[in-house]
C-alpha positions as a LaTeX table, in Angstrom:
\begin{tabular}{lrrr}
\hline
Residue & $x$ (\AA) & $y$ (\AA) & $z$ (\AA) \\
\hline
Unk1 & 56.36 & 128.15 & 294.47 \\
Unk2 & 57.98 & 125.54 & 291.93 \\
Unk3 & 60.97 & 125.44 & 294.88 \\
Unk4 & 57.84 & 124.59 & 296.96 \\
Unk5 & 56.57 & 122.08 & 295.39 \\
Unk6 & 59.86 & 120.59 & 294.46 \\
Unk7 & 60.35 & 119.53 & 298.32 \\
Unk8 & 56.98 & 118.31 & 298.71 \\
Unk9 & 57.53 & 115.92 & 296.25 \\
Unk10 & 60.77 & 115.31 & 297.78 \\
Unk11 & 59.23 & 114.64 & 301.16 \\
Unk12 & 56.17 & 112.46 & 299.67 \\
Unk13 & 59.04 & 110.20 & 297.91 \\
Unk14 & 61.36 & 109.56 & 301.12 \\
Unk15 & 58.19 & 108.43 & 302.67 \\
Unk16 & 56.88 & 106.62 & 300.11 \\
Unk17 & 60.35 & 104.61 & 299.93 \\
Unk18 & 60.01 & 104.39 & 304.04 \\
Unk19 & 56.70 & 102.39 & 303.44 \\
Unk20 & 58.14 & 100.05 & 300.49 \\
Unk21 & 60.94 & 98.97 & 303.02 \\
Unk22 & 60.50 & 96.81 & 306.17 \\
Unk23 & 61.66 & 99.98 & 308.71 \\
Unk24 & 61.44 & 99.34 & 311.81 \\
Unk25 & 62.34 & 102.59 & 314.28 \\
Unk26 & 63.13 & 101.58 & 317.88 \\
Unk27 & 64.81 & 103.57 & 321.17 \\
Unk28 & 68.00 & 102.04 & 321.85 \\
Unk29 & 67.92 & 102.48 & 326.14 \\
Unk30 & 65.36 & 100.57 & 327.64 \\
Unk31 & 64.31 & 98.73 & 324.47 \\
Unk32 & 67.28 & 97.44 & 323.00 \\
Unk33 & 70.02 & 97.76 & 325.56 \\
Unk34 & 69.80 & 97.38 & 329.66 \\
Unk35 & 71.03 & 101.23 & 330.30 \\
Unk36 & 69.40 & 100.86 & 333.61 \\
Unk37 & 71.16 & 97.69 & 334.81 \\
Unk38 & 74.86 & 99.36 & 333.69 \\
Unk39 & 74.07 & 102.67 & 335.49 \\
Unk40 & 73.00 & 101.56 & 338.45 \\
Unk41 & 76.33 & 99.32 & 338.58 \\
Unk42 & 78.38 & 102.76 & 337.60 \\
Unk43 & 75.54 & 104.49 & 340.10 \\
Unk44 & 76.61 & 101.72 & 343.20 \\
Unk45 & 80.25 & 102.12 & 342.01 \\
Unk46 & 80.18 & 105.89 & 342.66 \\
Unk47 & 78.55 & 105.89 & 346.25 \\
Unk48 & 74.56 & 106.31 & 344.98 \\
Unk49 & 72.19 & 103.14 & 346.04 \\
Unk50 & 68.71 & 103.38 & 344.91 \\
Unk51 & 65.77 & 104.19 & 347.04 \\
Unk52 & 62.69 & 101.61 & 348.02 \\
Unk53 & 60.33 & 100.86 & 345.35 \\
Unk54 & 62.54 & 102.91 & 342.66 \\
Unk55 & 62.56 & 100.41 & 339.63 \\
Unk56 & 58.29 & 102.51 & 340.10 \\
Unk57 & 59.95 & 105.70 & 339.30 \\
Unk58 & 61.20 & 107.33 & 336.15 \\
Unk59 & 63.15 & 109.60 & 337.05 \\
Unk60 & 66.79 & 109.55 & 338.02 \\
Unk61 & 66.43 & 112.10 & 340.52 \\
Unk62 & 63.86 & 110.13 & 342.95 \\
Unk63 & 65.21 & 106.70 & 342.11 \\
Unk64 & 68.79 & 107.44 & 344.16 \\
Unk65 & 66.94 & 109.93 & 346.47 \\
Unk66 & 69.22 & 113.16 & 344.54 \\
Unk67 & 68.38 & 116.47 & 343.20 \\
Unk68 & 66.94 & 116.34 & 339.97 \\
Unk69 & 69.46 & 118.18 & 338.34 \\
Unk70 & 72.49 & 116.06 & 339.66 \\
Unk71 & 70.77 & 112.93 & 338.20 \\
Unk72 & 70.83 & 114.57 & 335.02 \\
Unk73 & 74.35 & 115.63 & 335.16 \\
Unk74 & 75.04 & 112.62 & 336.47 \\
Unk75 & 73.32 & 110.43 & 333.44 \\
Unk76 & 75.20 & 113.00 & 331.20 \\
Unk77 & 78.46 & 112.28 & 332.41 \\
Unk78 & 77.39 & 108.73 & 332.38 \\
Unk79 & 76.37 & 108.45 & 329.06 \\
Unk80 & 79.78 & 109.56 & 327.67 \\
Unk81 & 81.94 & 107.71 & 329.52 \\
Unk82 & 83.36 & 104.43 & 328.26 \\
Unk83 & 80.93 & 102.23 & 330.20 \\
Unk84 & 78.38 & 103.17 & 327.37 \\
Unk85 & 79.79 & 100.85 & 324.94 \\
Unk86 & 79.64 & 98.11 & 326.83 \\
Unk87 & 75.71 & 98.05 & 327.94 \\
Unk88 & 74.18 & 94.56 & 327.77 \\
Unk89 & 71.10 & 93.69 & 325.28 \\
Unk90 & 67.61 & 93.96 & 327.42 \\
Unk91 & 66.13 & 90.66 & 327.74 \\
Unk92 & 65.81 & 88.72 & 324.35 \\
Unk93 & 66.43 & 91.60 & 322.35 \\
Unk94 & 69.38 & 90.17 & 320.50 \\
Unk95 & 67.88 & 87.14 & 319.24 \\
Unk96 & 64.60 & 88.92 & 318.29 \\
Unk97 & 66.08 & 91.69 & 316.35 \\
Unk98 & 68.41 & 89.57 & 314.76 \\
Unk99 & 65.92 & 87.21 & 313.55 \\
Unk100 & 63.38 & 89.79 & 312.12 \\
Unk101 & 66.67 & 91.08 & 309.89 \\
Unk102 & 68.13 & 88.18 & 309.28 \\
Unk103 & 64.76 & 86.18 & 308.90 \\
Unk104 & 62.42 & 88.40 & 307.78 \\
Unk105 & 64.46 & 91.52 & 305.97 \\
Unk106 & 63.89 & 94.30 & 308.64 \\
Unk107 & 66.17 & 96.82 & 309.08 \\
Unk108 & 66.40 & 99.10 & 311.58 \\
Unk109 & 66.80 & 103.08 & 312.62 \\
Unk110 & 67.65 & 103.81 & 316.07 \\
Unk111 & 66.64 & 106.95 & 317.66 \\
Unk112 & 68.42 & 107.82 & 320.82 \\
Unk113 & 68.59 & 110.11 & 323.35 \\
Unk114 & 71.91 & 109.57 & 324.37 \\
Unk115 & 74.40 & 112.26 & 323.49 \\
Unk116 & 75.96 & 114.31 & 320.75 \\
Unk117 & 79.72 & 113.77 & 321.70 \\
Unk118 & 81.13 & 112.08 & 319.27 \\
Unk119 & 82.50 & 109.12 & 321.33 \\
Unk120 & 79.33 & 108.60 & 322.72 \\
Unk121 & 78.22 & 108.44 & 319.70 \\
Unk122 & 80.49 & 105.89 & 318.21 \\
Unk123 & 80.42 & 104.12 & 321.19 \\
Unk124 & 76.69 & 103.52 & 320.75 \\
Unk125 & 77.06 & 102.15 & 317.28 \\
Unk126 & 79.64 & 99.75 & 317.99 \\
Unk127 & 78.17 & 98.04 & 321.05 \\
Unk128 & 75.02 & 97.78 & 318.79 \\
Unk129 & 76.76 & 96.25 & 315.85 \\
Unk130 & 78.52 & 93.96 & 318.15 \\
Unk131 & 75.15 & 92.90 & 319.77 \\
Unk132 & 73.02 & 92.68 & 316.54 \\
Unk133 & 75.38 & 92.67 & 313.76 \\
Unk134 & 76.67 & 95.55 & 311.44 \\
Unk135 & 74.13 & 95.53 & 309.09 \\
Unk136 & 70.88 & 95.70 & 311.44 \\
Unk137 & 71.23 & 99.48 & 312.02 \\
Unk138 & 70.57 & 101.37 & 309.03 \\
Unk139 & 70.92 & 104.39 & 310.62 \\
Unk140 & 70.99 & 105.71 & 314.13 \\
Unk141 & 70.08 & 108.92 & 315.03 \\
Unk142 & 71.91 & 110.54 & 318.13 \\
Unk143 & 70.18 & 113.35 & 320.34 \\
Unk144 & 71.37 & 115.29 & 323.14 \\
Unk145 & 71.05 & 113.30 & 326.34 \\
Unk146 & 67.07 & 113.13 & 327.18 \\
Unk147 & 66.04 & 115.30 & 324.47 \\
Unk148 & 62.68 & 115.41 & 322.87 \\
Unk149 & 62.61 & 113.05 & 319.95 \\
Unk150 & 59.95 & 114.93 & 317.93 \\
Unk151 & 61.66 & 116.33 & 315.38 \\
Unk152 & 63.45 & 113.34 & 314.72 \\
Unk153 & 59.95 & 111.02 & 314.44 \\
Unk154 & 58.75 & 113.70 & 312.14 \\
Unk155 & 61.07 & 112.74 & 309.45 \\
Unk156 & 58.71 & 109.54 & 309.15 \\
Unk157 & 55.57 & 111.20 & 309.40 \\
Unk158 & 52.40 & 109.56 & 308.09 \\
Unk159 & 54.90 & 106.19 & 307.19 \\
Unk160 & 52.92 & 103.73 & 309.41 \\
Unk161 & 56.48 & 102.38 & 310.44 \\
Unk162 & 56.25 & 100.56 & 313.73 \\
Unk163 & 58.23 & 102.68 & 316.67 \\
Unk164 & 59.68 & 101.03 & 319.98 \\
Unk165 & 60.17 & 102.85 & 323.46 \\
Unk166 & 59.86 & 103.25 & 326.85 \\
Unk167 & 59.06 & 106.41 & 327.34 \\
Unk168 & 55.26 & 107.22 & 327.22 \\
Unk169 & 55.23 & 110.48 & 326.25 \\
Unk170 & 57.82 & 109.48 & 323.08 \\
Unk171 & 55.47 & 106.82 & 321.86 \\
Unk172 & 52.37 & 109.76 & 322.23 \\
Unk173 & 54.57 & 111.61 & 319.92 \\
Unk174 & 54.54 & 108.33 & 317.43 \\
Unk175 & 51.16 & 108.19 & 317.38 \\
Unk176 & 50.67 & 111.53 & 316.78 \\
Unk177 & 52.74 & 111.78 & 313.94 \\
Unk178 & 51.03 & 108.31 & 312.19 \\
Unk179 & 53.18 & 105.70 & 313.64 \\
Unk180 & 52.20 & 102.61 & 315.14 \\
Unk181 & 54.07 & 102.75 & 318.73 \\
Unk182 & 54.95 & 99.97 & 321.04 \\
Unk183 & 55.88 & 100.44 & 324.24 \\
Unk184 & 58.55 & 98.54 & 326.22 \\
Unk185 & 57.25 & 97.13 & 329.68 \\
Unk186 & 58.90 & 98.67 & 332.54 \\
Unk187 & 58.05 & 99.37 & 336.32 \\
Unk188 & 57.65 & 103.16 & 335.28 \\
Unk189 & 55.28 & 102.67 & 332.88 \\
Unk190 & 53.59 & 99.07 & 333.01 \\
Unk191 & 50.16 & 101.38 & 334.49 \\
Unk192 & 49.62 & 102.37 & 330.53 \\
Unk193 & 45.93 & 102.19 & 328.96 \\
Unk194 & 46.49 & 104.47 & 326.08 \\
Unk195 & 46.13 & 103.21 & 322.34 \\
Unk196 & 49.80 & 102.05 & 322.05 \\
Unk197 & 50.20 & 98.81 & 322.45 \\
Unk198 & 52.60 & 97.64 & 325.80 \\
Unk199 & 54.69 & 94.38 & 325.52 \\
Unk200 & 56.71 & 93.18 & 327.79 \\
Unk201 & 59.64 & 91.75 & 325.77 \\
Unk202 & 60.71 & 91.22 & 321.71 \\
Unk203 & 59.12 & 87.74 & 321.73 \\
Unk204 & 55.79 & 89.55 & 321.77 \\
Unk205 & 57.05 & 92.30 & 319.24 \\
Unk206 & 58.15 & 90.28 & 316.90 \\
Unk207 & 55.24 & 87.96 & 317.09 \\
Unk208 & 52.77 & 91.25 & 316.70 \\
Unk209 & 55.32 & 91.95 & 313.51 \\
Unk210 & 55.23 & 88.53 & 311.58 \\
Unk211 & 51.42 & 87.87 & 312.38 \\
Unk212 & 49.74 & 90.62 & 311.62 \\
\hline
\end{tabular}
């Protein structure tokens, strides 16, 4: 029991250090960096064009007119190649995100579902340190390539910490776990009406941030 309630304290501590700091957790693909611009290049390069209407769809699969499980080997085999080091920021990410650190003392944790080979991996952090600057990143959190990411959010249960993605049924799991989720505008999911709020670039974020 005393082992028990050893870790609960444990647990109530990291979170109640996660709410003195300015945390902000954030997807990398789709929210930080244009991974959909760089693999449709590396998509184009390898004989795949993209169907009518497919910036509407979420899926790999219907967007190139492929099997679904193809366009997920494909996205795995995309995802650790070099080209994944080398993705460009989305939009005005990098001036955003460097201002709210550099500005304002955020820092930030990075949850990805990218991949767990270790390249990848280290590929990932340097094009975001080259991008944002090495000490934006506090830490970033590599999953398998489109994994869940609710065990990962559950770490930061109940810490009110803002979380940025793309995926709908990621920023559900935010919510659910007492987060305050913002999702990334996209064709795939601009027809959100749910209680997260939708944005369609870091100008807005970071104006939601510093005047609330």
């Amino acid at each position: 029991m005393k082992s028990l309630e050893r870790n609960a304290v444990h647990t109530y501590s990291n979170r109640q250090l996660m709410k003195s700091k300015k945390i902000i957790l954030t997807d990398v693909d789709g929210v930080l960096l244009d991974w959909e611009y760089a693999f449709h290049v590396w998509m184009e390069q390898h004989g795949h064009n993209p169907v009518d209407g497919y910036r509407l769809k979420y899926n790999i699969g219907a967007r190139f007119g492929i099997r679904k499980d193809l366009g997920r080997r494909l996205i795995n085999i995309f995802n650790e190649s070099a080209s994944i080091g080398f993705l460009p920021p989305l939009r005005d990410s990098m001036y955003y995100v460097r201002k709210l650190h550099e500005q304002h003392g955020y820092v930030f944790h990075a949850i990805t579902s990218l991949s767990t080979n270790p390249h990848a991996v280290k590929l990932r952090e340097q094009n975001l340190a080259k991008l944002f600057g090495g000490s934006v990143f506090e830490k970033v959190t590599c999953l398998d390539t489109g994994a869940d990411k609710d065990d990962a959010l559950q770490k930061y249960k109940n810490t009110n910490c803002l979380w940025i993605e793309d995926k709908i049924a990621n920023a559900e799991v935010g919510l659910n776990v007492g987060l305050r989720s913002i999702i990334m505008e996209h064709g795939h999911n601009m027809h959100y009406e749910g209680e997260a709020s939708l944005v369609k670039n870091w100008k807005e974020i970071y104006n939601l941030i510093i005047k609330r």
